[in-house]
mmCIF file of C-alpha atoms in Angstrom:
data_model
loop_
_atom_site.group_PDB
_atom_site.id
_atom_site.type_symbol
_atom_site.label_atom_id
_atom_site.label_comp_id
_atom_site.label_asym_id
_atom_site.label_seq_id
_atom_site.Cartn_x
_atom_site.Cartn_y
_atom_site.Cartn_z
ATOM 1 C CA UNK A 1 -3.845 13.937 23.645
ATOM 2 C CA UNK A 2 -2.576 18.040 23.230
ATOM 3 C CA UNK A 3 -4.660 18.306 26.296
ATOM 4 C CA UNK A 4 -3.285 15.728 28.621
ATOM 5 C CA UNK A 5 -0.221 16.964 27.642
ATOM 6 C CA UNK A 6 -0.685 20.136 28.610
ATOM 7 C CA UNK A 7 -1.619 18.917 32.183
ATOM 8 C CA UNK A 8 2.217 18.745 32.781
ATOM 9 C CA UNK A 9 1.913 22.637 32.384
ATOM 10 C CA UNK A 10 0.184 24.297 34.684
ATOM 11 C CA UNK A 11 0.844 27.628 33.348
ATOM 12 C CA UNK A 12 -0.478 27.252 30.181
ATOM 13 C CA UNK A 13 -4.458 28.169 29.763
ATOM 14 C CA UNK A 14 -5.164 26.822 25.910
ATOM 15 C CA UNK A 15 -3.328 25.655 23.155
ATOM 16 C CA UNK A 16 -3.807 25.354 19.373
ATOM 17 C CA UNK A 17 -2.347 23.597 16.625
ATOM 18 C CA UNK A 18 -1.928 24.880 13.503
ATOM 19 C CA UNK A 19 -0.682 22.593 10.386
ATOM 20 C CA UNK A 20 0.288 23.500 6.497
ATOM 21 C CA UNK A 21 -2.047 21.870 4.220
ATOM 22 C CA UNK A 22 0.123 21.831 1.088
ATOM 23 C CA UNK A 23 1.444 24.848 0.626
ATOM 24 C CA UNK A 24 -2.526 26.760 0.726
ATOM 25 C CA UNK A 25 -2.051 28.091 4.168
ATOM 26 C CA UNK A 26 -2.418 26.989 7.815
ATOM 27 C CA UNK A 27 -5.361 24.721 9.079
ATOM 28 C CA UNK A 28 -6.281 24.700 12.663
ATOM 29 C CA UNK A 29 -5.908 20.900 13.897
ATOM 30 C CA UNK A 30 -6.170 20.646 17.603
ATOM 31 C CA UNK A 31 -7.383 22.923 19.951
ATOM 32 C CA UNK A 32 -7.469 22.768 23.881
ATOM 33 C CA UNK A 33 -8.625 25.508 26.475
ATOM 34 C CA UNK A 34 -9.492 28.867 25.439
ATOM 35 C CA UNK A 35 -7.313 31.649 23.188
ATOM 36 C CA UNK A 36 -8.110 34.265 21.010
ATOM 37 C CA UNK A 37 -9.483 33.477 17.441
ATOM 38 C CA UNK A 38 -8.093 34.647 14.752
ATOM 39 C CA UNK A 39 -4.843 33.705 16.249
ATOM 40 C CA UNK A 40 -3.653 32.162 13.312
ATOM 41 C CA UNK A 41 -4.265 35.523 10.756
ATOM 42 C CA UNK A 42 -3.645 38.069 13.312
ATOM 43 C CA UNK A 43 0.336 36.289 13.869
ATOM 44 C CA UNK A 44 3.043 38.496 11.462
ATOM 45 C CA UNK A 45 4.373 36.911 8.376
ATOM 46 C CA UNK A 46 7.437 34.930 9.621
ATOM 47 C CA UNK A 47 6.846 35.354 13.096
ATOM 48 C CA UNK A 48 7.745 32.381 13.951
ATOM 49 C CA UNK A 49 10.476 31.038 11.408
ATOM 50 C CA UNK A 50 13.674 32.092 13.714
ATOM 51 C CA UNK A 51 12.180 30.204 16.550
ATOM 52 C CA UNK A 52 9.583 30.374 19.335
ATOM 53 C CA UNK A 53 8.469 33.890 20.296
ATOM 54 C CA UNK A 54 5.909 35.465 23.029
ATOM 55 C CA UNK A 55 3.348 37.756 21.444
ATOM 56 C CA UNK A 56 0.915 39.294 23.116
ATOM 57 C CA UNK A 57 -2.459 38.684 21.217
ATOM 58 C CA UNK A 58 -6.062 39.853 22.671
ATOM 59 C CA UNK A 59 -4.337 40.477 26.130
ATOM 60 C CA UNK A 60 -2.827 37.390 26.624
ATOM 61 C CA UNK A 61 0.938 36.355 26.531
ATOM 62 C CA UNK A 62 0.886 33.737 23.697
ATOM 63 C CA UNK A 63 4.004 31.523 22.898
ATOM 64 C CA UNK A 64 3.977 30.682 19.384
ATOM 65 C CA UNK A 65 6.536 27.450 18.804
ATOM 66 C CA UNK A 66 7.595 26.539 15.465
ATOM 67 C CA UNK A 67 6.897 22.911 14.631
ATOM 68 C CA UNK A 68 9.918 20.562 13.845
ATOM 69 C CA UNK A 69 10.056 17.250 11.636
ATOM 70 C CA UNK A 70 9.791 19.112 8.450
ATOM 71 C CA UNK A 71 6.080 19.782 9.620
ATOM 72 C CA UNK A 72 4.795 23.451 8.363
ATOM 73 C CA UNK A 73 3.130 24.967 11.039
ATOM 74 C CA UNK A 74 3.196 25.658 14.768
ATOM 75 C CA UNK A 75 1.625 25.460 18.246
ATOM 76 C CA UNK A 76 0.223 28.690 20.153
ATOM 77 C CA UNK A 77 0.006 28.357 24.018
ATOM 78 C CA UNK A 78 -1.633 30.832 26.312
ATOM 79 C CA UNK A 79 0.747 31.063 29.057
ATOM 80 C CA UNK A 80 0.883 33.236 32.338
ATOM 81 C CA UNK A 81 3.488 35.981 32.084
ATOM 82 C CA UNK A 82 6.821 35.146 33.665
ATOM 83 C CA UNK A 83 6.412 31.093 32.406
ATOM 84 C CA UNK A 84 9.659 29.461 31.959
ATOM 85 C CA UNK A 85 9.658 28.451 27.914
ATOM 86 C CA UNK A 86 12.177 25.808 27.794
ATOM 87 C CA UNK A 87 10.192 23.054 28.569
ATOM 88 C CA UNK A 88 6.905 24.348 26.640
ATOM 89 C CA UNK A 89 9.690 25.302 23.801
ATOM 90 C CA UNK A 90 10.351 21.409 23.705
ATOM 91 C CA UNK A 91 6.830 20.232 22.719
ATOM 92 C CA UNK A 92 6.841 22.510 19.348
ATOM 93 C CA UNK A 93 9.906 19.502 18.354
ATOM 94 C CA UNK A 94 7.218 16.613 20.096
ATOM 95 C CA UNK A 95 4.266 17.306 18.549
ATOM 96 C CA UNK A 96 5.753 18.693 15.205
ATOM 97 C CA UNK A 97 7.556 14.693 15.416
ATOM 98 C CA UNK A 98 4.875 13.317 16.130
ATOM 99 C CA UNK A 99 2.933 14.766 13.655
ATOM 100 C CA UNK A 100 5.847 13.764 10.773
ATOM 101 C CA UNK A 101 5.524 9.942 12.203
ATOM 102 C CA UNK A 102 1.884 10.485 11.495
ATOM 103 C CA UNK A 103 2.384 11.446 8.029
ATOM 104 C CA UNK A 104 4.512 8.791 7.302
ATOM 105 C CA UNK A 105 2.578 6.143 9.409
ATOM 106 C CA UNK A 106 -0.754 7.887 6.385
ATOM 107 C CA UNK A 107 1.847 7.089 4.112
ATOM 108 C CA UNK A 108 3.037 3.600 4.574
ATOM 109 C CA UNK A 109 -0.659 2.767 5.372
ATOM 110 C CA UNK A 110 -1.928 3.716 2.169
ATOM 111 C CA UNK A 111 1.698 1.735 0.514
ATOM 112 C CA UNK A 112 0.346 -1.322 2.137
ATOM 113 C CA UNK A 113 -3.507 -0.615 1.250
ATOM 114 C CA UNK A 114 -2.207 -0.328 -2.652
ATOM 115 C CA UNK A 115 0.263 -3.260 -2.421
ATOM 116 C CA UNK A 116 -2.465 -5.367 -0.967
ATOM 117 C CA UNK A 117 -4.587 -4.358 -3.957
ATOM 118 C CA UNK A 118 -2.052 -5.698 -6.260
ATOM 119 C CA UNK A 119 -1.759 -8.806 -4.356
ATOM 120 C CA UNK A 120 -4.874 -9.658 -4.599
ATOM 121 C CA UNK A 121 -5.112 -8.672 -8.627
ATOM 122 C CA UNK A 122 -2.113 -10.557 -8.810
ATOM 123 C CA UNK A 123 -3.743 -13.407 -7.239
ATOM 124 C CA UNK A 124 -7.163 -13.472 -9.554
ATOM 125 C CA UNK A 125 -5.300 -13.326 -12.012
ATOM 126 C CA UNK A 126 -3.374 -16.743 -10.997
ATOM 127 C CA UNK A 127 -6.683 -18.530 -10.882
ATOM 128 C CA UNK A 128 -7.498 -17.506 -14.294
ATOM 129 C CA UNK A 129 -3.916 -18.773 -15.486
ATOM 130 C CA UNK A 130 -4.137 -21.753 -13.571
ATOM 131 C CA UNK A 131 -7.765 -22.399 -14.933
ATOM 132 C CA UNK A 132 -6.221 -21.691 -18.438
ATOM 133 C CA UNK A 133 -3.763 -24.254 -17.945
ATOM 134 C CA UNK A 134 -5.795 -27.266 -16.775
ATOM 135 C CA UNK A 135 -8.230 -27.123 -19.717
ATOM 136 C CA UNK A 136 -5.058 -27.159 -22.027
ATOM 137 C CA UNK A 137 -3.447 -29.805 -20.075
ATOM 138 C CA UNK A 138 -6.440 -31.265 -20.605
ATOM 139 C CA UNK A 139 -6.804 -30.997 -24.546
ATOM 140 C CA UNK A 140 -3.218 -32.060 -24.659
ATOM 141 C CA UNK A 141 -3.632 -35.638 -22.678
ATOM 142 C CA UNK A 142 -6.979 -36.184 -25.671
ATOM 143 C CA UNK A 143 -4.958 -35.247 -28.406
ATOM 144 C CA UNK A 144 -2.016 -37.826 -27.200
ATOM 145 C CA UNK A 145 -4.414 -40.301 -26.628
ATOM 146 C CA UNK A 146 -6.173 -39.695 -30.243
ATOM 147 C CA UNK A 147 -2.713 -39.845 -31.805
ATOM 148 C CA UNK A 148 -1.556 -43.099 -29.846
ATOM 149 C CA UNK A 149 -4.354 -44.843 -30.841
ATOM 150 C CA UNK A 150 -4.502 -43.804 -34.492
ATOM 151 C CA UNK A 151 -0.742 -44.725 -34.523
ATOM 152 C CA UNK A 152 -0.977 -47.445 -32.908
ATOM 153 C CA UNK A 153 -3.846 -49.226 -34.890
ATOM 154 C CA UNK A 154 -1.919 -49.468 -38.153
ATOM 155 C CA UNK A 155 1.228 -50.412 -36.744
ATOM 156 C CA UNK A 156 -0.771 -53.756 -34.886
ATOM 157 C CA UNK A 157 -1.788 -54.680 -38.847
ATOM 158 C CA UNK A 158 1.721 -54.423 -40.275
ATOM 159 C CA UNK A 159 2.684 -56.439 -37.084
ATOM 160 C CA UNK A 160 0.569 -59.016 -37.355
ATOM 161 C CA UNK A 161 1.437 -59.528 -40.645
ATOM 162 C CA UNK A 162 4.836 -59.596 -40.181
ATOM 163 C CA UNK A 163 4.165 -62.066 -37.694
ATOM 164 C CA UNK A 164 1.758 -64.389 -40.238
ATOM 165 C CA UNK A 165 4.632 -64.853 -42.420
ATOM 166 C CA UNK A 166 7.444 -65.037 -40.314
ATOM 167 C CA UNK A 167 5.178 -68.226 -38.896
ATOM 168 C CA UNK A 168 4.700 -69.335 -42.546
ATOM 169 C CA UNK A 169 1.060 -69.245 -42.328
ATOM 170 C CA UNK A 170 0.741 -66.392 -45.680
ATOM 171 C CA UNK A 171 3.589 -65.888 -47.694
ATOM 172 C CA UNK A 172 4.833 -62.746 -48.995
ATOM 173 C CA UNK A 173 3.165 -62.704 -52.282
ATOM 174 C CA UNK A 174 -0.167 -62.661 -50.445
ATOM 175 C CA UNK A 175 0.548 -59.850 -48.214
ATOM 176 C CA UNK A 176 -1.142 -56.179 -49.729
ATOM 177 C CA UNK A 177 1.085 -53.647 -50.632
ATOM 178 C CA UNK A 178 0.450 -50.181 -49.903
ATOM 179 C CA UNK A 179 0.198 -47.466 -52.305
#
């Protein structure tokens, strides 16, 4: 993609990107065309940190632009001398965006990796609830059915004995009494 873009540019011979990697230096990312290595060690501390700047490096003119976006690093293009710089100025703020959405897109992606994760913990761990549950649903509907019939068996003899003398068949006297 640095490449294509660069097409707009017919001036400019190479280009290299070169992103912090957490505070241990700058990585080269990208590279298109041909420029001089050891671009990135041979630039002066801070060369870069009050805005873009032509050097000349290995014989070239090279136009070091800061990147933007809170992205730590910048973008060296080998241009011919006498190259208007506002519009190659511009891409330092492009790609150094571009890069930043990147980050964040990294970001969110591994948010949704991890929440997805959980989701699917979360869900196991419904089964094994809902599992839980229907054997103790279970064990309850026994035990109610244990208990109705043990209740209710007793209850049917002190009813029907009721009902024998309330008929007159036994009388009182001759009903058991309970201990």
């Amino acid at each position: 993609a640095l490449a294509s873009s660069l097409a707009d540019f017919p001036a400019v011979r190479g280009a290299r990107l070169y992103v912090g990697d957490g505070g241990r230096g700058l990585e080269r990312v990208l590279e298109a065309g041909d420029l001089p290595s050891g671009l990135g060690q041979s630039l002066p501390p801070g060369a870069v940190r009050d805005g873009p700047v032509t050097l000349p490096i290995g014989g070239r003119s090279i136009r070091v632009i800061p990147l933007s976006g809170g992205v730590e690093g910048f973008l060296a293009l080998d241009v011919d001398e006498g190259t208007a710089h506002s519009g190659l100025d511009a891409l330092g703020g492009v790609v150094g965006g571009a890069l930043a959405s990147a980050r964040l897109f990294g970001t969110l992606k591994d948010r949704v990796a991890r929440l997805e994760s959980a989701t699917l913990e979360r869900q196991r761990q419904l089964a094994r609830l809902t599992m839980r549950n229907e054997v103790l649903v279970d064990a309850r509907d026994s035990l109610l059915a244990l208990l109705h019939y043990d209740v209710r068996s007793p209850i049917a003899v002190v009813l029907g004995q009721c009902e024998l003398v309330e008929q007159g068949i036994v009388g009182p006297d001759r009903i058991p009494t309970a201990v």
